[in-house]
Amino acid sequence: MATDAARRRLKALDVMERLKRLDTEREARSTAQLRDRMARLDSEKQALLQRLSGESRIEGLEGAPYLGRFIRSIRAEVDRISHEAAILAPEVAAAEARLRDALSEQKTFEILRLKRITEERVAQKKREDRDLDELSLMRWRR
């Protein structure tokens, strides 16, 4: 049977591992939201560039005065999106670093808990072997 101290240690490690798992899940959600935002910006930018390449031709003279404003407007929106993505990129990198750290800490507590369980099993096996040895000696002495 495991000692009270060993049980308390295992329980504490289990609690810490669960807390770190929750922290990791929170960081993963945050990182996913930032990545989704980056992907949306990229898709918006690609859609605008496609629109620019597809709609920048004019058939007649009546559209000529509007073409310059259209191109400037699309370019301004692409620049705004690029600027927003450039600002968001360090946030994504920081979120990914926090996620890696959280995963590392969670794994550390998992490894410690599993190591303690293994150590306790080995100790239990040694106690059982010692008890069996004592029983064998007692029988032999009779």
PDB file of C-alpha atoms in Angstrom:
ATOM      1  CA  MET A   1       0.000   0.000   0.000  1.00  0.00           C
ATOM      2  CA  ALA A   2       1.285   3.442  -0.887  1.00  0.00           C
ATOM      3  CA  THR A   3       2.200   5.747   1.943  1.00  0.00           C
ATOM      4  CA  ASP A   4       0.116   8.822   2.710  1.00  0.00           C
ATOM      5  CA  ALA A   5       2.939  11.101   1.608  1.00  0.00           C
ATOM      6  CA  ALA A   6       3.251   9.265  -1.718  1.00  0.00           C
ATOM      7  CA  ARG A   7      -0.512   9.457  -2.276  1.00  0.00           C
ATOM      8  CA  ARG A   8      -0.507  13.178  -1.484  1.00  0.00           C
ATOM      9  CA  ARG A   9       2.394  13.735  -3.892  1.00  0.00           C
ATOM     10  CA  LEU A  10       0.607  11.824  -6.644  1.00  0.00           C
ATOM     11  CA  LYS A  11      -2.604  13.729  -6.026  1.00  0.00           C
ATOM     12  CA  ALA A  12      -0.746  17.069  -6.082  1.00  0.00           C
ATOM     13  CA  LEU A  13       1.011  16.141  -9.328  1.00  0.00           C
ATOM     14  CA  ASP A  14      -2.321  15.081 -10.812  1.00  0.00           C
ATOM     15  CA  VAL A  15      -3.884  18.416  -9.831  1.00  0.00           C
ATOM     16  CA  MET A  16      -0.941  20.369 -11.261  1.00  0.00           C
ATOM     17  CA  GLU A  17      -1.107  18.349 -14.473  1.00  0.00           C
ATOM     18  CA  ARG A  18      -4.842  19.091 -14.829  1.00  0.00           C
ATOM     19  CA  LEU A  19      -4.248  22.797 -14.167  1.00  0.00           C
ATOM     20  CA  LYS A  20      -1.507  22.883 -16.773  1.00  0.00           C
ATOM     21  CA  ARG A  21      -3.793  21.048 -19.215  1.00  0.00           C
ATOM     22  CA  LEU A  22      -6.423  23.747 -18.722  1.00  0.00           C
ATOM     23  CA  ASP A  23      -3.769  26.421 -19.206  1.00  0.00           C
ATOM     24  CA  THR A  24      -2.581  24.671 -22.358  1.00  0.00           C
ATOM     25  CA  GLU A  25      -6.124  24.459 -23.718  1.00  0.00           C
ATOM     26  CA  ARG A  26      -6.629  28.176 -23.045  1.00  0.00           C
ATOM     27  CA  GLU A  27      -3.381  29.026 -24.829  1.00  0.00           C
ATOM     28  CA  ALA A  28      -4.316  26.730 -27.721  1.00  0.00           C
ATOM     29  CA  ARG A  29      -7.673  28.496 -28.141  1.00  0.00           C
ATOM     30  CA  SER A  30      -5.980  31.894 -28.053  1.00  0.00           C
ATOM     31  CA  THR A  31      -3.371  30.816 -30.601  1.00  0.00           C
ATOM     32  CA  ALA A  32      -6.036  29.307 -32.851  1.00  0.00           C
ATOM     33  CA  GLN A  33      -8.022  32.537 -32.783  1.00  0.00           C
ATOM     34  CA  LEU A  34      -4.955  34.541 -33.790  1.00  0.00           C
ATOM     35  CA  ARG A  35      -4.102  32.070 -36.548  1.00  0.00           C
ATOM     36  CA  ASP A  36      -7.694  32.225 -37.830  1.00  0.00           C
ATOM     37  CA  ARG A  37      -7.506  36.002 -37.890  1.00  0.00           C
ATOM     38  CA  MET A  38      -4.262  35.835 -39.871  1.00  0.00           C
ATOM     39  CA  ALA A  39      -5.826  33.362 -42.296  1.00  0.00           C
ATOM     40  CA  ARG A  40      -8.870  35.614 -42.764  1.00  0.00           C
ATOM     41  CA  LEU A  41      -6.618  38.589 -43.468  1.00  0.00           C
ATOM     42  CA  ASP A  42      -4.645  36.565 -45.975  1.00  0.00           C
ATOM     43  CA  SER A  43      -7.786  35.326 -47.739  1.00  0.00           C
ATOM     44  CA  GLU A  44      -9.192  38.890 -47.843  1.00  0.00           C
ATOM     45  CA  LYS A  45      -5.941  40.121 -49.335  1.00  0.00           C
ATOM     46  CA  GLN A  46      -5.900  37.351 -51.938  1.00  0.00           C
ATOM     47  CA  ALA A  47      -9.531  38.039 -52.845  1.00  0.00           C
ATOM     48  CA  LEU A  48      -8.779  41.748 -53.304  1.00  0.00           C
ATOM     49  CA  LEU A  49      -5.744  41.003 -55.469  1.00  0.00           C
ATOM     50  CA  GLN A  50      -7.810  38.626 -57.586  1.00  0.00           C
ATOM     51  CA  ARG A  51     -10.507  41.253 -57.898  1.00  0.00           C
ATOM     52  CA  LEU A  52      -7.893  43.810 -58.901  1.00  0.00           C
ATOM     53  CA  SER A  53      -6.454  41.579 -61.584  1.00  0.00           C
ATOM     54  CA  GLY A  54      -9.880  40.566 -62.865  1.00  0.00           C
ATOM     55  CA  GLU A  55     -11.667  43.905 -62.794  1.00  0.00           C
ATOM     56  CA  SER A  56      -8.915  46.342 -63.734  1.00  0.00           C
ATOM     57  CA  ARG A  57      -9.690  46.178 -67.448  1.00  0.00           C
ATOM     58  CA  ILE A  58     -12.171  48.543 -69.042  1.00  0.00           C
ATOM     59  CA  GLU A  59     -14.212  47.891 -72.148  1.00  0.00           C
ATOM     60  CA  GLY A  60     -15.201  51.454 -72.965  1.00  0.00           C
ATOM     61  CA  LEU A  61     -14.257  55.008 -72.184  1.00  0.00           C
ATOM     62  CA  GLU A  62     -17.090  55.521 -69.709  1.00  0.00           C
ATOM     63  CA  GLY A  63     -15.281  53.412 -67.067  1.00  0.00           C
ATOM     64  CA  ALA A  64     -11.905  55.095 -67.457  1.00  0.00           C
ATOM     65  CA  PRO A  65     -12.432  57.856 -64.845  1.00  0.00           C
ATOM     66  CA  TYR A  66     -13.398  55.278 -62.230  1.00  0.00           C
ATOM     67  CA  LEU A  67     -10.613  52.773 -62.892  1.00  0.00           C
ATOM     68  CA  GLY A  68      -7.875  54.837 -61.202  1.00  0.00           C
ATOM     69  CA  ARG A  69      -9.941  55.317 -58.051  1.00  0.00           C
ATOM     70  CA  PHE A  70     -10.860  51.625 -58.052  1.00  0.00           C
ATOM     71  CA  ILE A  71      -7.214  50.555 -58.283  1.00  0.00           C
ATOM     72  CA  ARG A  72      -6.129  53.036 -55.583  1.00  0.00           C
ATOM     73  CA  SER A  73      -8.955  51.893 -53.331  1.00  0.00           C
ATOM     74  CA  ILE A  74      -8.060  48.210 -53.715  1.00  0.00           C
ATOM     75  CA  ARG A  75      -4.341  48.945 -53.202  1.00  0.00           C
ATOM     76  CA  ALA A  76      -5.113  50.980 -50.063  1.00  0.00           C
ATOM     77  CA  GLU A  77      -7.184  48.099 -48.669  1.00  0.00           C
ATOM     78  CA  VAL A  78      -4.425  45.585 -49.494  1.00  0.00           C
ATOM     79  CA  ASP A  79      -1.888  47.850 -47.751  1.00  0.00           C
ATOM     80  CA  ARG A  80      -4.157  48.145 -44.706  1.00  0.00           C
ATOM     81  CA  ILE A  81      -4.540  44.374 -44.529  1.00  0.00           C
ATOM     82  CA  SER A  82      -0.779  43.873 -44.950  1.00  0.00           C
ATOM     83  CA  HIS A  83      -0.113  46.376 -42.159  1.00  0.00           C
ATOM     84  CA  GLU A  84      -2.615  44.662 -39.860  1.00  0.00           C
ATOM     85  CA  ALA A  85      -1.053  41.263 -40.628  1.00  0.00           C
ATOM     86  CA  ALA A  86       2.419  42.658 -39.896  1.00  0.00           C
ATOM     87  CA  ILE A  87       1.195  43.905 -36.516  1.00  0.00           C
ATOM     88  CA  LEU A  88      -0.504  40.581 -35.802  1.00  0.00           C
ATOM     89  CA  ALA A  89       2.496  38.397 -36.745  1.00  0.00           C
ATOM     90  CA  PRO A  90       4.486  39.044 -33.513  1.00  0.00           C
ATOM     91  CA  GLU A  91       1.339  38.359 -31.476  1.00  0.00           C
ATOM     92  CA  VAL A  92       0.946  35.008 -33.230  1.00  0.00           C
ATOM     93  CA  ALA A  93       4.608  34.172 -32.605  1.00  0.00           C
ATOM     94  CA  ALA A  94       4.276  35.090 -28.921  1.00  0.00           C
ATOM     95  CA  ALA A  95       1.085  33.045 -28.589  1.00  0.00           C
ATOM     96  CA  GLU A  96       2.796  30.044 -30.178  1.00  0.00           C
ATOM     97  CA  ALA A  97       5.730  30.430 -27.769  1.00  0.00           C
ATOM     98  CA  ARG A  98       3.325  30.567 -24.805  1.00  0.00           C
ATOM     99  CA  LEU A  99       1.583  27.453 -26.126  1.00  0.00           C
ATOM    100  CA  ARG A 100       4.899  25.594 -26.444  1.00  0.00           C
ATOM    101  CA  ASP A 101       5.820  26.602 -22.884  1.00  0.00           C
ATOM    102  CA  ALA A 102       2.433  25.496 -21.553  1.00  0.00           C
ATOM    103  CA  LEU A 103       2.734  22.152 -23.346  1.00  0.00           C
ATOM    104  CA  SER A 104       6.229  21.710 -21.969  1.00  0.00           C
ATOM    105  CA  GLU A 105       5.103  22.408 -18.404  1.00  0.00           C
ATOM    106  CA  GLN A 106       2.124  20.088 -18.778  1.00  0.00           C
ATOM    107  CA  LYS A 107       4.383  17.328 -20.093  1.00  0.00           C
ATOM    108  CA  THR A 108       6.817  17.880 -17.219  1.00  0.00           C
ATOM    109  CA  PHE A 109       4.090  17.288 -14.650  1.00  0.00           C
ATOM    110  CA  GLU A 110       2.838  14.269 -16.577  1.00  0.00           C
ATOM    111  CA  ILE A 111       6.337  12.771 -16.661  1.00  0.00           C
ATOM    112  CA  LEU A 112       6.818  13.448 -12.938  1.00  0.00           C
ATOM    113  CA  ARG A 113       3.464  11.861 -12.094  1.00  0.00           C
ATOM    114  CA  LEU A 114       4.192   8.776 -14.201  1.00  0.00           C
ATOM    115  CA  LYS A 115       7.674   8.511 -12.692  1.00  0.00           C
ATOM    116  CA  ARG A 116       6.212   8.660  -9.171  1.00  0.00           C
ATOM    117  CA  ILE A 117       3.664   5.979 -10.064  1.00  0.00           C
ATOM    118  CA  THR A 118       6.444   3.758 -11.422  1.00  0.00           C
ATOM    119  CA  GLU A 119       8.597   4.373  -8.342  1.00  0.00           C
ATOM    120  CA  GLU A 120       5.661   3.551  -6.086  1.00  0.00           C
ATOM    121  CA  ARG A 121       4.984   0.316  -7.998  1.00  0.00           C
ATOM    122  CA  VAL A 122       8.637  -0.677  -7.693  1.00  0.00           C
ATOM    123  CA  ALA A 123       8.601   0.128  -3.975  1.00  0.00           C
ATOM    124  CA  GLN A 124       5.370  -1.845  -3.527  1.00  0.00           C
ATOM    125  CA  LYS A 125       6.889  -4.808  -5.366  1.00  0.00           C
ATOM    126  CA  LYS A 126       9.977  -4.642  -3.111  1.00  0.00           C
ATOM    127  CA  ARG A 127       7.753  -4.551  -0.004  1.00  0.00           C
ATOM    128  CA  GLU A 128       5.796  -7.554  -1.260  1.00  0.00           C
ATOM    129  CA  ASP A 129       9.003  -9.457  -2.062  1.00  0.00           C
ATOM    130  CA  ARG A 130      10.396  -8.637   1.380  1.00  0.00           C
ATOM    131  CA  ASP A 131       7.163  -9.836   3.033  1.00  0.00           C
ATOM    132  CA  LEU A 132       7.251 -13.052   0.998  1.00  0.00           C
ATOM    133  CA  ASP A 133      10.893 -13.581   1.948  1.00  0.00           C
ATOM    134  CA  GLU A 134       9.982 -13.183   5.617  1.00  0.00           C
ATOM    135  CA  LEU A 135       7.150 -15.688   5.260  1.00  0.00           C
ATOM    136  CA  SER A 136       9.485 -18.142   3.557  1.00  0.00           C
ATOM    137  CA  LEU A 137      12.062 -17.744   6.328  1.00  0.00           C
ATOM    138  CA  MET A 138       9.431 -18.249   8.990  1.00  0.00           C
ATOM    139  CA  ARG A 139       8.275 -21.484   7.303  1.00  0.00           C
ATOM    140  CA  TRP A 140      11.814 -22.718   6.870  1.00  0.00           C
ATOM    141  CA  ARG A 141      12.603 -22.078  10.567  1.00  0.00           C
ATOM    142  CA  ARG A 142       9.640 -24.191  11.700  1.00  0.00           C
TER     143      ARG A 142
END
